mmCIF file of C-alpha atoms in Angstrom:
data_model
loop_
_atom_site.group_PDB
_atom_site.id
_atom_site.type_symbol
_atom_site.label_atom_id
_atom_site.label_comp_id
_atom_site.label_asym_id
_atom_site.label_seq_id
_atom_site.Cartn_x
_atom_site.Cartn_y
_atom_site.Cartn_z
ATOM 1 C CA UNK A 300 -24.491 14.957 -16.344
ATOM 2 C CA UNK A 301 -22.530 12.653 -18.313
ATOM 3 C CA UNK A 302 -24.893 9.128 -19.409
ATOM 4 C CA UNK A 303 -23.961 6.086 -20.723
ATOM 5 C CA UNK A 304 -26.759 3.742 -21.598
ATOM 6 C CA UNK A 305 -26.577 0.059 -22.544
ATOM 7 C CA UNK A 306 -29.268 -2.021 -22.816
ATOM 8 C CA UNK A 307 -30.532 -3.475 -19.320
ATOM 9 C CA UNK A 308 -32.803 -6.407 -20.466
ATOM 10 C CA UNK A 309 -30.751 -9.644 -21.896
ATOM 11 C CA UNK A 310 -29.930 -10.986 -25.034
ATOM 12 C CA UNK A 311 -30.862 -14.182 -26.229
ATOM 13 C CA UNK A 312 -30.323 -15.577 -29.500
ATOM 14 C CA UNK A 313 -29.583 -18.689 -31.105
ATOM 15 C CA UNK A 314 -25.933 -20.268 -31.875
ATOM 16 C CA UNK A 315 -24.123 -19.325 -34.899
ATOM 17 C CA UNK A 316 -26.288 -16.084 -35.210
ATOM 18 C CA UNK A 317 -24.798 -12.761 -34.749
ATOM 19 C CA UNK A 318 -25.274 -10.770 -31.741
ATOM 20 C CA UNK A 319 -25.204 -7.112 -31.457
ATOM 21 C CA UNK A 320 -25.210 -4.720 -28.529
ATOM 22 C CA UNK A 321 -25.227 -1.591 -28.237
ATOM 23 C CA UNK A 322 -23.867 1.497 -26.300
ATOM 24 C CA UNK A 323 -24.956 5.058 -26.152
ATOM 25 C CA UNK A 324 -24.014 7.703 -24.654
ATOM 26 C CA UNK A 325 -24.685 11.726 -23.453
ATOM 27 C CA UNK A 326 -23.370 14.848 -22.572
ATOM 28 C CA UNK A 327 -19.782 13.420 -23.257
ATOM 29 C CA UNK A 328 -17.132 13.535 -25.599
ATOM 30 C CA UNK A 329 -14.977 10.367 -25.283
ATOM 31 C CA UNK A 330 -11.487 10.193 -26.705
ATOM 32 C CA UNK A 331 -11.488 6.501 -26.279
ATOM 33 C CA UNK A 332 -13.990 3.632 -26.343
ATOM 34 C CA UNK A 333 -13.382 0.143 -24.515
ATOM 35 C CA UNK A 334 -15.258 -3.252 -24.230
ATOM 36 C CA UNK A 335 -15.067 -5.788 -21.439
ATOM 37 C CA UNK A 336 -16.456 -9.119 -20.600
ATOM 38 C CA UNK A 337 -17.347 -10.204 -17.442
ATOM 39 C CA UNK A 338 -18.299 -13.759 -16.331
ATOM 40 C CA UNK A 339 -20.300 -14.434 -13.173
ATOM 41 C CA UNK A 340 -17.830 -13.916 -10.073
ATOM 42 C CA UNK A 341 -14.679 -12.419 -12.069
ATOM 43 C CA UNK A 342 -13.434 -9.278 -12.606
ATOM 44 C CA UNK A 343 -14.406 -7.355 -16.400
ATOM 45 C CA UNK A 344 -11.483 -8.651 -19.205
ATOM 46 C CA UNK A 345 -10.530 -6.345 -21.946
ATOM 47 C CA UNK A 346 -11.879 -7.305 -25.373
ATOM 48 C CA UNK A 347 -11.459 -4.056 -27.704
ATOM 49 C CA UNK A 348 -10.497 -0.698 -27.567
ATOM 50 C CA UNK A 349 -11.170 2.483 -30.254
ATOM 51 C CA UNK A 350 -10.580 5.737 -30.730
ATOM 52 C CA UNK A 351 -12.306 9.058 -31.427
ATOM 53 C CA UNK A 352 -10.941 9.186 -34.893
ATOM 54 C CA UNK A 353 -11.910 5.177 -35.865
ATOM 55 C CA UNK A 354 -14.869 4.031 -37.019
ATOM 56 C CA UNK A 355 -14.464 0.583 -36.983
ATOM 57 C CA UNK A 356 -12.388 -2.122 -35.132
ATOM 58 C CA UNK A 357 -12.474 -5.661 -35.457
ATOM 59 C CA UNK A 358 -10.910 -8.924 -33.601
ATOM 60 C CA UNK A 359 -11.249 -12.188 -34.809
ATOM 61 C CA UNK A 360 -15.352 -12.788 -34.536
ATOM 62 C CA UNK A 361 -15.726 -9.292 -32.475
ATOM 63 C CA UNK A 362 -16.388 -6.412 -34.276
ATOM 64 C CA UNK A 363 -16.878 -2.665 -32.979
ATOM 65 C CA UNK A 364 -18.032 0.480 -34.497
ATOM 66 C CA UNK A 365 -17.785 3.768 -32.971
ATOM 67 C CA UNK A 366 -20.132 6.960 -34.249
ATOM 68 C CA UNK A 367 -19.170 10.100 -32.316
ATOM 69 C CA UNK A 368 -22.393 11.783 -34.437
ATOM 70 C CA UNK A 369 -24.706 9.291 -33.194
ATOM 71 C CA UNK A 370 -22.790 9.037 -29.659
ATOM 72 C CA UNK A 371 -23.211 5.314 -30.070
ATOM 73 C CA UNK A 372 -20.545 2.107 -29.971
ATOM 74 C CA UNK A 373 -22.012 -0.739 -31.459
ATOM 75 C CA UNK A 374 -20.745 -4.578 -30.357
ATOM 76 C CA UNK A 375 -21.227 -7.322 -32.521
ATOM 77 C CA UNK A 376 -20.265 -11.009 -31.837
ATOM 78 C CA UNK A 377 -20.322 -12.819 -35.593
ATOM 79 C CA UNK A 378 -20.820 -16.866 -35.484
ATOM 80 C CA UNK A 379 -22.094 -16.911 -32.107
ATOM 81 C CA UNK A 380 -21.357 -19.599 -28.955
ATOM 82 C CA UNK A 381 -22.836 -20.275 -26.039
ATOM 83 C CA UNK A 382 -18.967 -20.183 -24.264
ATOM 84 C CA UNK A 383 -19.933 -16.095 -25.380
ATOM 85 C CA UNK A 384 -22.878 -15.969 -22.904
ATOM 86 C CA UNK A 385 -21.510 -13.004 -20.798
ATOM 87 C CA UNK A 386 -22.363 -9.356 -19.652
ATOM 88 C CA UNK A 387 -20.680 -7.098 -21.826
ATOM 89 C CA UNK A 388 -19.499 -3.939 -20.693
ATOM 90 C CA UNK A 389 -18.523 -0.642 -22.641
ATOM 91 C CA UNK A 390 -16.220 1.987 -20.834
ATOM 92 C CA UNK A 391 -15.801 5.249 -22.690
ATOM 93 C CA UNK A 392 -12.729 7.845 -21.287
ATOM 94 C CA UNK A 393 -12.791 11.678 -22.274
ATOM 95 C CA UNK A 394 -8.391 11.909 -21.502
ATOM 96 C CA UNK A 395 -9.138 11.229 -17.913
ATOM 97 C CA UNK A 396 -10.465 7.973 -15.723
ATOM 98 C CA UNK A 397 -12.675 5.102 -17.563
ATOM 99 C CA UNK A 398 -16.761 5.273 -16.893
ATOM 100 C CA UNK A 399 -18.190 1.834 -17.181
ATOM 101 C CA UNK A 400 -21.724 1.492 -18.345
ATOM 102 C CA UNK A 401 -24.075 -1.104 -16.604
ATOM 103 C CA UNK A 402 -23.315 -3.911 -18.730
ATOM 104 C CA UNK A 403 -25.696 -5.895 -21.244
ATOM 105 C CA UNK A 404 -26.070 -9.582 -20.451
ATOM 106 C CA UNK A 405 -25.969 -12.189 -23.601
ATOM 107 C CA UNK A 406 -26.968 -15.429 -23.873
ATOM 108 C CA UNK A 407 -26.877 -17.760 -26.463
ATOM 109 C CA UNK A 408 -28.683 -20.928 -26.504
ATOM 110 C CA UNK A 409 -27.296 -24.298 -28.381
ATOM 111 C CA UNK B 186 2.712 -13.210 -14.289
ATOM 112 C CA UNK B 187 -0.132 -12.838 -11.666
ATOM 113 C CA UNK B 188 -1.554 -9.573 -12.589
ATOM 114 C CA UNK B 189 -3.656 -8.116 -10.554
ATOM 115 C CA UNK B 190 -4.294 -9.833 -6.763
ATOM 116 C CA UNK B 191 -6.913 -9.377 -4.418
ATOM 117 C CA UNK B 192 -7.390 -10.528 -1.289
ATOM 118 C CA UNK B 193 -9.669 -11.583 0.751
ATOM 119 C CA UNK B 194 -12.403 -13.075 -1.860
ATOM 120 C CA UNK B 195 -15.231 -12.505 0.574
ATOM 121 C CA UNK B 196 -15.671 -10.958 3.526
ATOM 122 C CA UNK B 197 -18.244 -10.654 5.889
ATOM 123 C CA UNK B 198 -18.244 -7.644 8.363
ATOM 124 C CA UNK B 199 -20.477 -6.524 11.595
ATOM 125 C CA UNK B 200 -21.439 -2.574 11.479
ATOM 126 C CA UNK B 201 -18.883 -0.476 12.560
ATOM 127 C CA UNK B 202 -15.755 -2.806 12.338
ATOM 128 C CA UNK B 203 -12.775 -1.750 9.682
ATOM 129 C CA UNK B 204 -10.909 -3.446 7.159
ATOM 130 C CA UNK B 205 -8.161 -3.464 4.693
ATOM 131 C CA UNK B 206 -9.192 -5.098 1.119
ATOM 132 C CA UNK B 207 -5.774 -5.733 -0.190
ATOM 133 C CA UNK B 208 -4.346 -5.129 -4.209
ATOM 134 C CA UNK B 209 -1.404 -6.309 -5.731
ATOM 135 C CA UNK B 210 -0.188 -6.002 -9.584
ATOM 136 C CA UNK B 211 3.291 -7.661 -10.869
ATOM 137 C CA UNK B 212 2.767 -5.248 -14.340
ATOM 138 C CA UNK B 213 4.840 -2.468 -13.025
ATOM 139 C CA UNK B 214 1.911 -0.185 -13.757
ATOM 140 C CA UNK B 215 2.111 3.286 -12.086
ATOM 141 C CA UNK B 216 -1.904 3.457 -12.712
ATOM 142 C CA UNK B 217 -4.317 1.715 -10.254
ATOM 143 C CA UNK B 218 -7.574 2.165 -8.900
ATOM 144 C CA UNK B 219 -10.992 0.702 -7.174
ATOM 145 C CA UNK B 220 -13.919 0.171 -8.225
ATOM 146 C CA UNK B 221 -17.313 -1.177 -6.713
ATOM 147 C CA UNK B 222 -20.081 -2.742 -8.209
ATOM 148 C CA UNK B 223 -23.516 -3.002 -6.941
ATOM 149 C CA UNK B 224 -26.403 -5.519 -8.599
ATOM 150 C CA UNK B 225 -27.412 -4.057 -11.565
ATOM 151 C CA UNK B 226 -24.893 -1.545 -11.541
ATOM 152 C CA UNK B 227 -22.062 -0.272 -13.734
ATOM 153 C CA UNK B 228 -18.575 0.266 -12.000
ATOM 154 C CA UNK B 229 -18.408 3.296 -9.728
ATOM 155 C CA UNK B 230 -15.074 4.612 -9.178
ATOM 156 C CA UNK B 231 -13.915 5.057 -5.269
ATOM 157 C CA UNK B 232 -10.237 5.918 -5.234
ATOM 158 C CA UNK B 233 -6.916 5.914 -7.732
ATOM 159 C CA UNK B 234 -3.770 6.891 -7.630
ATOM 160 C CA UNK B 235 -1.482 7.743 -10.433
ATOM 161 C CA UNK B 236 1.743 6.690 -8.812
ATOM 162 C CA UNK B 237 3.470 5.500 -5.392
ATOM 163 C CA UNK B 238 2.477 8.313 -3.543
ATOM 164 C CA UNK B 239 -0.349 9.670 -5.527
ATOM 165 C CA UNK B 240 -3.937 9.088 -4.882
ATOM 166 C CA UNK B 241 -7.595 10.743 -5.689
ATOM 167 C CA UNK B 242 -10.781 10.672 -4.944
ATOM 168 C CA UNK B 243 -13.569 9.176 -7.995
ATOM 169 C CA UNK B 244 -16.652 9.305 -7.926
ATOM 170 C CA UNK B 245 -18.169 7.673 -4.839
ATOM 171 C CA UNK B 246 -14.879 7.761 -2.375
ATOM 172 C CA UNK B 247 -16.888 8.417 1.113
ATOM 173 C CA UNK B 248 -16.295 6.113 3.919
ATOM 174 C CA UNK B 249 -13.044 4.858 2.395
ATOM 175 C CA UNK B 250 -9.403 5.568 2.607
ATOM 176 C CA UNK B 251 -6.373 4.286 0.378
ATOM 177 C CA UNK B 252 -2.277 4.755 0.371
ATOM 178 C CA UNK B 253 0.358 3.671 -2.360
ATOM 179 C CA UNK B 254 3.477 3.118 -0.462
ATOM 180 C CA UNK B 255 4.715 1.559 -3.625
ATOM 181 C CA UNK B 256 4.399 0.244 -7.243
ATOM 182 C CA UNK B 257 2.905 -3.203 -6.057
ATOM 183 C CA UNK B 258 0.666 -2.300 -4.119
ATOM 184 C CA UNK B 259 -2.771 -0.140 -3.314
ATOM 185 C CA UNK B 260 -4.688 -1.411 -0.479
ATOM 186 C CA UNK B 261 -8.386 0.022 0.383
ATOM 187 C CA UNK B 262 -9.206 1.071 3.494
ATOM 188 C CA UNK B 263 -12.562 0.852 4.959
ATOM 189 C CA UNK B 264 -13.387 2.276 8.413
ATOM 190 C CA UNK B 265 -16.511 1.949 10.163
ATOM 191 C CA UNK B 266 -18.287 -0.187 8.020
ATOM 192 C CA UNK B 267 -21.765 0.266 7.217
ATOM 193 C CA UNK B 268 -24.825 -1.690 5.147
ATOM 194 C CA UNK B 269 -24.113 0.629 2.431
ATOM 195 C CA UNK B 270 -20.656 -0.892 1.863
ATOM 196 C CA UNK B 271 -21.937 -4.212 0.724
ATOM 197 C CA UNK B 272 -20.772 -4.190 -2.594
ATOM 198 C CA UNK B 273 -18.418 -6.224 -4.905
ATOM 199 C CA UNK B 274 -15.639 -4.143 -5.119
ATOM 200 C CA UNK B 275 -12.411 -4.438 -7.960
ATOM 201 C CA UNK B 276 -8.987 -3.266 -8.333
ATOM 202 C CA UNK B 277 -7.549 -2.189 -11.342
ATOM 203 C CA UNK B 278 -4.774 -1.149 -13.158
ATOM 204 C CA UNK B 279 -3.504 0.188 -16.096
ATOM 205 C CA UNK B 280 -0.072 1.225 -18.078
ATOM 206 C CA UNK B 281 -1.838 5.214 -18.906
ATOM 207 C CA UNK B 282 -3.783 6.755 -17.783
ATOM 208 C CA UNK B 283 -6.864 8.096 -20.086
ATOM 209 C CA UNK B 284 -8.544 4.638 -21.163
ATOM 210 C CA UNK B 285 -5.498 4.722 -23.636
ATOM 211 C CA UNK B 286 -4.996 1.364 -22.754
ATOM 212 C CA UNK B 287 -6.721 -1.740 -21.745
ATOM 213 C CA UNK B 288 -7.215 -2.136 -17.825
ATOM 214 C CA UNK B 289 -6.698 -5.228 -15.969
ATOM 215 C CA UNK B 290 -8.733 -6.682 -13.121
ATOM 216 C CA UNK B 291 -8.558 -8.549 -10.358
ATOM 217 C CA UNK B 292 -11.297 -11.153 -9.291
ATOM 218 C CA UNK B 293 -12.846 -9.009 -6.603
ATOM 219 C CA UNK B 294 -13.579 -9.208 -2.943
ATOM 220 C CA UNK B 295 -17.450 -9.471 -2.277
ATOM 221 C CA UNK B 296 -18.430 -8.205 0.995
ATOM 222 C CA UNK B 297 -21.197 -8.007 3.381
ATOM 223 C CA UNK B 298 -21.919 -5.617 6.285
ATOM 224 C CA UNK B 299 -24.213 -6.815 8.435
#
């Protein structure tokens, strides 16, 4: 059955540093790749999307790469704040309904 | 622009009793849909619907209902609630369809069955 894995335990690391998460997947073939944020008590807010055929997308300090070899998204936040401590979702769609992962919380300590 | 609107925020409910959790978008998207999300959990898709009208089941859709009478809205439907309902749940929606484009969220209604 279709997998995707992010990492359960938290992130901690220090401010200014870069942070890096990461998203795997299995037995699926996504056409599209999206991030999300979500803060304690909200809803998930769109950060970045990319596609099957990109390799790399970046927005302002948020960069995402996207290996279809490796079945792997990778999240990095460059110049790090705590205002970034979040969970950090990745939702992958194969031309049909999004599939959220289970989110990796980061936090990042002054 | 609102977005997207849910209502109530919480909720508490006694097994067996119904309710309607309520969702409202002002972005003229023909694409909603619910979600729940349980501690620890990633987003499990109940219902969505792909136009006034038009509605499907997800992934987890048992012991809920949903209509799309129009655009605006797509209220949830819960009948007979039980403990296994207590969940966090989300509306969504979206201008396509395949993850295309970004979806937008409301703040979710948390609720308890007791």
């Amino acid at each position: 059955s279709q997998k995707i894995e992010q990492n359960s335990e938290a992130l901690n690391i220090q401010e200014g540093k870069t942070a890096t998460l990461t998203c795997n997947y299995t037995n699926y073939s996504p056409a599209y790749l999206q991030w999300y944020r979500q803060d304690p008590g909200r809803g998930p807010v769109f950060l970045l999307l990319i596609r099957e055929n990109e390799k790399e997308k970046r927005k302002e300090r948020l960069k995402v790469t996207f290996d279809t070899t490796l079945k792997q998204s990778l999240f990095h936040i460059t110049a790090s704040q705590p205002a970034d401590s979040a969970t950090y979702l990745c939702a992958l769609s194969g031309y049909s309904t999004l599939t959220f992962g289970k989110g990796t919380m980061l936090l990042v300590s002054p | 622009n609102a977005g997207v609107t849910q209502t109530p925020k919480f909720r508490i409910l006694k097994i067996g009793q119904s309710m309607t959790l309520q969702c409202a978008q002002d972005m003229n998207h023909n694409y909603m849909y619910w979600y729940r999300q349980d501690p620890g959990m990633g987003l499990k898709l109940i219902y969505y619907s792909v136009g006034a009208g038009i509605t499907d089941k997800g992934e987890v859709p048992n012991g809920y209902n949903v209509s799309r009478s129009t655009t605006e809205d797509f209220p949830l439907r819960l009948e007979l609630a039980a403990p296994s309902q207590t969940s966090v749940y989300f509306c969504a929606s979206s201008l396509t369809f395949t993850g295309e484009t970004e979806a937008f969220f409301g703040q979710g209604t948390r609720l308890t069955v007791v």
